[in-house]
């Protein structure tokens, strides 16, 4: 029989061995990462450089992203394939970075795959830069910015919410723009850049003047704001909706550019398709029935339809329903039972991605609106 002291000694050795094994696993095997900076509720200034710092164990490389918003829907790379042993990264914050208080930094095991270690900072704030004039901001950003009192400046924003093609006509679309403008704190009257079968967008809206982003890029000491220039006039602005994505990335704010890829437009001018459009983007899986791929309306029936197909389709046995007809590029006649509206989108031309303003999209899809101050 073992003595009591010997039993205690044996158990002490076992416990010590287990604790040592835990420490070995904790510090020599287990992977860990922790974001140290930015600290909770930190205030960082746009146009300045700050250190993102972290602690890590048993990681070789890390990636770093900036997360905007509580819902984490807007994520942007800051750095890839960084040595984890560096424990810090110098981030030059863009001069025109959007001022807001719901940013986070994520540092994670690189390259990313499911199960990798990831850590998040607490929320922190990026403050807008202070410039003596918008000219100073233009020089710093290498892009034109104009003051809020610039003559005939036409402010523009893309809605945060998405809508089906049932906008309750043009009046309903304008009402949605006005509501979101007021929620964002934008003054004045606002209308949607949208046309229907009776009214082209060009004829119903005041589109005179230089086009600028409604969201201020910076505040000046005297209380004025600087707005990013989108075009010296409507034609220059609208041309960007048919330009390549690569070209636009140097001209348009990245978030704004992304939003403009899925907006309802309808008939902008007399050049817009009047009837019969191929539906290029459906709300669900692309159908096999040719009739479902064509829409006679190009405005979701004057922005009153939010479904995929016209009423009465498919026809009931013995029924005599008649549908509008369209013709394929090869001249084949087909019923057109889909419902679509002309929209912005992205098409590939010779291997390069271009924006377009004439993509037919199912009226059941949810998209945004471009809103213009009147």
Short mmCIF file of C-alpha atoms in Angstrom, two decimals:
data_model
loop_
_atom_site.label_atom_id
_atom_site.label_comp_id
_atom_site.label_asym_id
_atom_site.label_seq_id
_atom_site.Cartn_x
_atom_site.Cartn_y
_atom_site.Cartn_z
CA UNK A 1 0.00 0.00 0.00
CA UNK A 2 1.26 3.46 -0.91
CA UNK A 3 1.67 5.90 1.90
CA UNK A 4 -0.52 9.00 1.96
CA UNK A 5 2.46 11.26 1.24
CA UNK A 6 3.46 9.16 -1.76
CA UNK A 7 -0.07 9.36 -3.17
CA UNK A 8 -0.03 13.12 -2.80
CA UNK A 9 3.34 13.28 -4.57
CA UNK A 10 2.12 11.15 -7.48
CA UNK A 11 -1.02 13.27 -7.93
CA UNK A 12 1.06 16.43 -7.78
CA UNK A 13 3.30 15.11 -10.56
CA UNK A 14 0.26 14.18 -12.68
CA UNK A 15 -1.35 17.60 -12.21
CA UNK A 16 1.93 19.35 -13.00
CA UNK A 17 2.31 17.26 -16.17
CA UNK A 18 -1.23 18.09 -17.28
CA UNK A 19 -0.68 21.78 -16.61
CA UNK A 20 2.59 21.67 -18.55
CA UNK A 21 0.79 19.97 -21.45
CA UNK A 22 -1.85 22.69 -21.39
CA UNK A 23 0.81 25.40 -21.49
CA UNK A 24 2.58 23.68 -24.38
CA UNK A 25 -0.70 23.47 -26.30
CA UNK A 26 -1.64 27.01 -25.35
CA UNK A 27 1.57 28.67 -26.40
CA UNK A 28 3.28 26.25 -28.78
CA UNK A 29 0.41 24.62 -30.69
CA UNK A 30 -2.82 26.62 -30.46
CA UNK A 31 -3.24 29.48 -32.93
CA UNK A 32 -4.39 32.84 -31.59
CA UNK A 33 -4.82 36.39 -32.83
CA UNK A 34 -6.01 39.54 -31.06
CA UNK A 35 -6.44 43.09 -32.37
CA UNK A 36 -4.82 45.64 -30.06
CA UNK A 37 -5.22 48.84 -32.07
CA UNK A 38 -7.46 50.62 -32.92
CA UNK A 39 -8.61 50.74 -29.32
CA UNK A 40 -12.33 50.84 -28.46
CA UNK A 41 -13.92 54.18 -29.47
CA UNK A 42 -10.64 55.41 -30.97
CA UNK A 43 -10.82 58.59 -33.06
CA UNK A 44 -8.71 58.38 -36.21
CA UNK A 45 -8.37 61.24 -38.67
CA UNK A 46 -8.78 60.81 -42.43
CA UNK A 47 -5.64 61.62 -44.50
CA UNK A 48 -3.34 60.55 -41.63
CA UNK A 49 -1.35 57.36 -40.95
CA UNK A 50 -2.08 55.04 -38.02
CA UNK A 51 -0.68 51.73 -36.82
CA UNK A 52 -2.96 48.71 -36.77
CA UNK A 53 -1.45 46.39 -34.16
CA UNK A 54 -2.17 42.84 -33.08
CA UNK A 55 -0.93 39.93 -30.99
CA UNK A 56 -0.65 36.48 -32.52
CA UNK A 57 0.58 33.00 -31.68
CA UNK A 58 1.57 30.31 -34.18
CA UNK A 59 0.40 32.26 -37.22
CA UNK A 60 2.64 32.74 -40.24
CA UNK A 61 0.75 35.30 -42.36
CA UNK A 62 -2.25 37.54 -41.75
CA UNK A 63 -4.72 39.56 -43.78
CA UNK A 64 -6.31 42.85 -42.69
CA UNK A 65 -9.69 44.24 -43.74
CA UNK A 66 -11.74 47.33 -42.93
CA UNK A 67 -15.38 46.67 -42.03
CA UNK A 68 -17.93 49.44 -42.38
CA UNK A 69 -21.28 49.27 -40.58
CA UNK A 70 -22.83 47.10 -37.90
CA UNK A 71 -24.13 44.61 -40.48
CA UNK A 72 -20.60 44.16 -41.94
CA UNK A 73 -21.88 44.31 -45.52
CA UNK A 74 -19.12 46.64 -46.70
CA UNK A 75 -15.68 45.01 -46.33
CA UNK A 76 -12.48 46.27 -47.96
CA UNK A 77 -8.97 44.86 -48.09
CA UNK A 78 -6.27 46.91 -46.38
CA UNK A 79 -3.42 44.39 -46.57
CA UNK A 80 -2.84 40.81 -47.68
CA UNK A 81 -0.16 38.24 -46.93
CA UNK A 82 1.49 40.24 -44.13
CA UNK A 83 3.98 38.54 -41.82
CA UNK A 84 2.18 37.85 -38.54
CA UNK A 85 5.42 38.52 -36.66
CA UNK A 86 5.38 42.18 -37.69
CA UNK A 87 2.53 42.74 -35.21
CA UNK A 88 1.69 46.08 -36.84
CA UNK A 89 0.72 47.63 -40.14
CA UNK A 90 0.84 51.32 -41.13
CA UNK A 91 -2.49 52.33 -42.62
CA UNK A 92 -2.69 55.54 -44.65
CA UNK A 93 -6.36 56.53 -44.33
CA UNK A 94 -7.71 58.01 -47.55
CA UNK A 95 -8.39 61.73 -47.40
CA UNK A 96 -11.95 61.11 -48.62
CA UNK A 97 -12.71 58.12 -46.36
CA UNK A 98 -16.33 58.41 -45.24
CA UNK A 99 -16.56 59.91 -41.74
CA UNK A 100 -18.54 57.58 -39.45
CA UNK A 101 -18.36 55.87 -36.06
CA UNK A 102 -19.04 52.22 -36.93
CA UNK A 103 -15.76 51.03 -38.42
CA UNK A 104 -13.95 47.87 -37.30
CA UNK A 105 -10.66 46.21 -38.24
CA UNK A 106 -10.39 42.44 -38.69
CA UNK A 107 -7.05 40.59 -38.62
CA UNK A 108 -7.15 36.94 -39.67
CA UNK A 109 -5.03 33.95 -40.61
CA UNK A 110 -4.06 34.31 -44.29
CA UNK A 111 -5.02 32.99 -46.78
CA UNK A 112 -8.56 32.83 -45.51
CA UNK A 113 -10.49 29.57 -45.35
CA UNK A 114 -13.24 28.32 -43.10
CA UNK A 115 -11.95 27.57 -39.62
CA UNK A 116 -9.08 30.07 -39.73
CA UNK A 117 -8.46 32.30 -36.73
CA UNK A 118 -9.89 35.81 -36.92
CA UNK A 119 -10.11 38.72 -34.50
CA UNK A 120 -12.03 41.99 -34.61
CA UNK A 121 -11.36 45.38 -33.10
CA UNK A 122 -14.07 47.24 -31.24
CA UNK A 123 -15.91 49.99 -33.13
CA UNK A 124 -13.89 53.12 -33.81
CA UNK A 125 -14.46 56.44 -35.59
CA UNK A 126 -12.87 57.99 -38.66
CA UNK A 127 -13.13 61.77 -38.61
CA UNK A 128 -13.37 63.76 -41.81
CA UNK A 129 -10.34 65.84 -42.73
CA UNK A 130 -10.19 69.58 -42.15
CA UNK A 131 -9.10 71.56 -45.21
CA UNK A 132 -8.76 75.28 -45.74
CA UNK A 133 -10.64 74.90 -49.04
CA UNK A 134 -11.95 72.23 -51.38
CA UNK A 135 -8.98 73.00 -53.62
CA UNK A 136 -6.69 71.64 -50.90
CA UNK A 137 -8.77 68.47 -50.75
CA UNK A 138 -8.68 68.18 -54.56
CA UNK A 139 -4.89 68.39 -54.53
CA UNK A 140 -4.56 65.88 -51.69
CA UNK A 141 -6.98 63.45 -53.34
CA UNK A 142 -5.92 64.08 -56.94
CA UNK A 143 -9.59 64.44 -57.88
CA UNK A 144 -11.89 67.51 -58.15
CA UNK A 145 -14.06 68.47 -55.18
CA UNK A 146 -16.41 71.46 -55.13
CA UNK A 147 -17.88 73.41 -52.19
CA UNK A 148 -21.50 72.99 -51.13
CA UNK A 149 -22.32 76.51 -52.39
CA UNK A 150 -20.93 75.80 -55.88
CA UNK A 151 -23.34 77.39 -58.43
CA UNK A 152 -25.89 74.95 -59.91
CA UNK A 153 -24.34 71.90 -58.22
CA UNK A 154 -26.67 68.93 -58.75
CA UNK A 155 -26.33 66.57 -55.79
CA UNK A 156 -26.81 62.83 -56.32
CA UNK A 157 -27.07 59.77 -54.08
CA UNK A 158 -28.06 56.12 -54.43
CA UNK A 159 -30.74 54.82 -52.07
CA UNK A 160 -29.77 52.57 -49.19
CA UNK A 161 -32.95 50.53 -49.57
CA UNK A 162 -33.80 48.27 -52.50
CA UNK A 163 -37.14 48.01 -54.28
CA UNK A 164 -38.91 45.73 -56.74
CA UNK A 165 -40.26 47.14 -60.00
CA UNK A 166 -43.52 48.00 -58.23
CA UNK A 167 -42.48 51.52 -57.26
CA UNK A 168 -46.06 52.80 -57.38
CA UNK A 169 -45.31 54.68 -60.59
CA UNK A 170 -42.87 57.57 -60.96
CA UNK A 171 -44.56 59.39 -58.10
CA UNK A 172 -43.80 56.50 -55.78
CA UNK A 173 -40.16 56.40 -56.86
CA UNK A 174 -39.82 60.15 -56.25
CA UNK A 175 -41.45 59.75 -52.85
CA UNK A 176 -38.92 57.07 -51.90
CA UNK A 177 -36.04 59.33 -52.91
CA UNK A 178 -37.46 62.23 -50.90
CA UNK A 179 -37.93 60.03 -47.84
CA UNK A 180 -34.38 58.67 -47.91
CA UNK A 181 -32.95 62.15 -48.56
CA UNK A 182 -34.67 63.48 -45.45
CA UNK A 183 -33.47 60.50 -43.42
CA UNK A 184 -29.90 61.23 -44.54
CA UNK A 185 -30.24 64.90 -43.66
CA UNK A 186 -30.12 66.16 -47.28
CA UNK A 187 -32.10 69.34 -47.87
CA UNK A 188 -34.27 70.25 -50.86
CA UNK A 189 -36.51 68.35 -53.23
CA UNK A 190 -35.39 65.02 -54.68
CA UNK A 191 -36.56 62.86 -57.57
CA UNK A 192 -35.56 59.48 -58.99
CA UNK A 193 -33.48 59.30 -62.16
CA UNK A 194 -36.19 57.19 -63.77
CA UNK A 195 -38.40 57.27 -66.84
CA UNK A 196 -41.56 55.42 -67.85
CA UNK A 197 -43.52 54.89 -71.07
CA UNK A 198 -44.90 58.43 -71.06
CA UNK A 199 -42.02 60.48 -69.62
CA UNK A 200 -38.31 60.24 -70.28
CA UNK A 201 -36.11 60.97 -67.26
CA UNK A 202 -34.43 63.76 -69.24
CA UNK A 203 -37.74 65.52 -69.80
CA UNK A 204 -39.16 65.31 -66.28
CA UNK A 205 -36.08 66.21 -64.22
CA UNK A 206 -33.93 69.31 -63.85
CA UNK A 207 -30.50 67.97 -64.77
CA UNK A 208 -28.66 71.24 -65.32
CA UNK A 209 -25.33 71.93 -63.62
CA UNK A 210 -22.39 69.93 -62.33
CA UNK A 211 -23.16 66.53 -60.78
CA UNK A 212 -21.66 65.89 -57.33
CA UNK A 213 -22.04 63.30 -54.60
CA UNK A 214 -24.60 64.40 -52.02
CA UNK A 215 -22.58 62.91 -49.15
CA UNK A 216 -19.89 65.44 -48.10
CA UNK A 217 -16.31 64.23 -48.39
CA UNK A 218 -14.98 66.82 -45.94
CA UNK A 219 -16.02 69.78 -43.82
CA UNK A 220 -14.37 73.17 -44.04
CA UNK A 221 -13.68 75.32 -40.97
CA UNK A 222 -16.32 77.89 -41.98
CA UNK A 223 -19.04 75.22 -42.05
CA UNK A 224 -19.12 74.51 -45.77
CA UNK A 225 -18.70 71.01 -47.17
CA UNK A 226 -16.73 69.58 -50.09
CA UNK A 227 -18.47 67.25 -52.54
CA UNK A 228 -16.81 64.83 -54.94
CA UNK A 229 -17.35 65.83 -58.58
CA UNK A 230 -19.08 63.13 -60.66
CA UNK A 231 -19.33 65.07 -63.90
CA UNK A 232 -19.26 68.64 -65.16
CA UNK A 233 -22.80 68.04 -66.50
CA UNK A 234 -25.37 65.24 -66.77
CA UNK A 235 -23.91 63.82 -69.99
CA UNK A 236 -20.47 63.45 -68.42
CA UNK A 237 -21.97 61.83 -65.33
CA UNK A 238 -24.24 59.49 -67.28
CA UNK A 239 -21.39 58.45 -69.59
CA UNK A 240 -19.74 56.83 -66.58
CA UNK A 241 -22.67 54.39 -66.49
CA UNK A 242 -21.42 52.99 -69.80
CA UNK A 243 -17.70 53.10 -69.04
CA UNK A 244 -15.47 50.25 -67.90
CA UNK A 245 -15.36 49.40 -64.21
CA UNK A 246 -11.59 49.75 -64.22
CA UNK A 247 -11.78 53.26 -65.65
CA UNK A 248 -14.51 54.27 -63.20
CA UNK A 249 -12.54 53.10 -60.19
CA UNK A 250 -10.30 56.11 -60.57
CA UNK A 251 -13.23 58.51 -60.95
CA UNK A 252 -16.00 57.38 -58.60
CA UNK A 253 -16.12 56.50 -54.92
CA UNK A 254 -15.90 52.69 -54.62
CA UNK A 255 -19.13 52.31 -52.64
CA UNK A 256 -21.02 54.64 -54.98
CA UNK A 257 -19.70 52.71 -57.99
CA UNK A 258 -20.85 49.41 -56.51
CA UNK A 259 -24.32 50.82 -55.78
CA UNK A 260 -24.71 52.12 -59.34
CA UNK A 261 -24.41 48.61 -60.75
CA UNK A 262 -27.94 47.66 -59.69
CA UNK A 263 -30.37 50.57 -60.12
CA UNK A 264 -33.69 50.91 -61.92
CA UNK A 265 -33.52 53.40 -64.80
CA UNK A 266 -36.30 52.77 -67.32
CA UNK A 267 -36.45 55.16 -70.26
CA UNK A 268 -33.83 57.86 -69.80
CA UNK A 269 -34.18 59.43 -73.25
CA UNK A 270 -35.45 58.71 -76.76
CA UNK A 271 -32.55 56.31 -77.32
CA UNK A 272 -33.80 53.95 -74.59
CA UNK A 273 -35.40 50.71 -75.73
CA UNK A 274 -39.15 51.22 -75.99
CA UNK A 275 -40.39 47.63 -75.91
CA UNK A 276 -39.24 44.01 -76.00
CA UNK A 277 -36.16 43.44 -73.92
CA UNK A 278 -34.27 40.27 -73.13
CA UNK A 279 -34.33 39.60 -69.40
CA UNK A 280 -30.67 39.25 -68.48
CA UNK A 281 -31.05 39.04 -64.71
CA UNK A 282 -33.82 37.09 -63.01
CA UNK A 283 -34.87 37.08 -59.37
CA UNK A 284 -34.28 33.32 -59.23
CA UNK A 285 -32.89 30.62 -61.54
CA UNK A 286 -32.89 31.43 -65.25
CA UNK A 287 -35.96 29.75 -66.82
CA UNK A 288 -35.82 27.35 -69.75
CA UNK A 289 -39.03 28.61 -71.37
CA UNK A 290 -38.07 31.15 -74.07
CA UNK A 291 -41.24 33.17 -73.44
CA UNK A 292 -40.12 33.83 -69.86
CA UNK A 293 -36.85 35.34 -71.09
CA UNK A 294 -38.57 38.18 -72.96
CA UNK A 295 -40.47 41.15 -71.60
CA UNK A 296 -42.64 43.40 -73.73
CA UNK A 297 -42.52 46.14 -71.09
CA UNK A 298 -39.20 47.83 -70.35
CA UNK A 299 -40.56 49.78 -67.36
CA UNK A 300 -42.20 47.06 -65.25
CA UNK A 301 -45.54 48.25 -66.66
CA UNK A 302 -44.89 51.88 -65.73
CA UNK A 303 -43.36 50.79 -62.42
CA UNK A 304 -46.46 49.03 -61.12
CA UNK A 305 -45.30 45.40 -61.47
CA UNK A 306 -43.15 43.59 -58.93
CA UNK A 307 -43.56 40.03 -60.19
CA UNK A 308 -41.69 37.87 -62.71
CA UNK A 309 -44.48 37.10 -65.19
CA UNK A 310 -47.57 38.76 -66.63
CA UNK A 311 -50.98 37.87 -65.17
CA UNK A 312 -52.62 34.85 -66.80
CA UNK A 313 -49.42 32.91 -67.45
CA UNK A 314 -49.28 29.98 -67.72
CA UNK A 315 -52.53 29.63 -69.64
CA UNK A 316 -55.10 27.30 -68.18
CA UNK A 317 -56.17 24.25 -70.23
CA UNK A 318 -58.78 25.35 -72.73
CA UNK A 319 -57.97 29.00 -72.11
CA UNK A 320 -57.46 31.51 -74.88
CA UNK A 321 -55.03 33.92 -73.24
CA UNK A 322 -53.01 36.02 -75.66
CA UNK A 323 -49.66 37.53 -74.81
CA UNK A 324 -47.53 40.23 -76.39
CA UNK A 325 -44.94 38.98 -78.86
CA UNK A 326 -41.24 39.71 -79.31
CA UNK A 327 -38.64 38.49 -81.77
CA UNK A 328 -35.28 36.94 -80.99
CA UNK A 329 -32.10 38.28 -82.68
CA UNK A 330 -32.50 35.52 -85.28
CA UNK A 331 -36.09 36.56 -86.09
CA UNK A 332 -37.91 33.83 -84.17
CA UNK A 333 -41.27 35.00 -82.80
CA UNK A 334 -41.96 34.24 -79.15
CA UNK A 335 -44.55 35.16 -76.58
CA UNK A 336 -43.17 37.67 -74.07
CA UNK A 337 -44.55 36.74 -70.66
CA UNK A 338 -41.71 37.97 -68.47
CA UNK A 339 -41.81 41.34 -66.73
CA UNK A 340 -38.67 43.48 -66.75
CA UNK A 341 -37.38 47.01 -66.42
CA UNK A 342 -34.32 48.65 -67.95
CA UNK A 343 -31.55 48.84 -65.38
CA UNK A 344 -27.89 49.43 -64.91
CA UNK A 345 -25.64 46.41 -64.77
CA UNK A 346 -22.29 44.95 -65.74
CA UNK A 347 -21.52 43.28 -69.07
CA UNK A 348 -18.29 41.78 -70.34
CA UNK A 349 -16.84 43.24 -73.55
CA UNK A 350 -13.70 41.59 -74.93
CA UNK A 351 -12.85 40.28 -71.49
CA UNK A 352 -13.36 43.61 -69.70
CA UNK A 353 -16.26 44.55 -67.40
CA UNK A 354 -18.34 47.54 -68.52
CA UNK A 355 -21.33 49.27 -66.96
CA UNK A 356 -24.49 49.48 -69.06
CA UNK A 357 -27.80 51.33 -68.75
CA UNK A 358 -29.92 48.98 -70.87
CA UNK A 359 -29.92 45.65 -69.05
CA UNK A 360 -33.34 44.02 -68.70
CA UNK A 361 -33.89 42.77 -65.15
CA UNK A 362 -36.85 40.93 -63.70
CA UNK A 363 -39.36 43.19 -61.98
CA UNK A 364 -39.24 40.84 -58.99
CA UNK A 365 -35.60 41.73 -58.35
CA UNK A 366 -34.85 44.34 -55.71
CA UNK A 367 -32.65 47.23 -56.80
CA UNK A 368 -31.79 50.76 -55.79
CA UNK A 369 -32.65 54.18 -57.20
CA UNK A 370 -30.43 57.10 -58.20
CA UNK A 371 -31.83 60.24 -56.58
CA UNK A 372 -31.15 63.74 -57.94
CA UNK A 373 -31.71 67.02 -56.12
CA UNK A 374 -34.11 69.34 -57.96
#
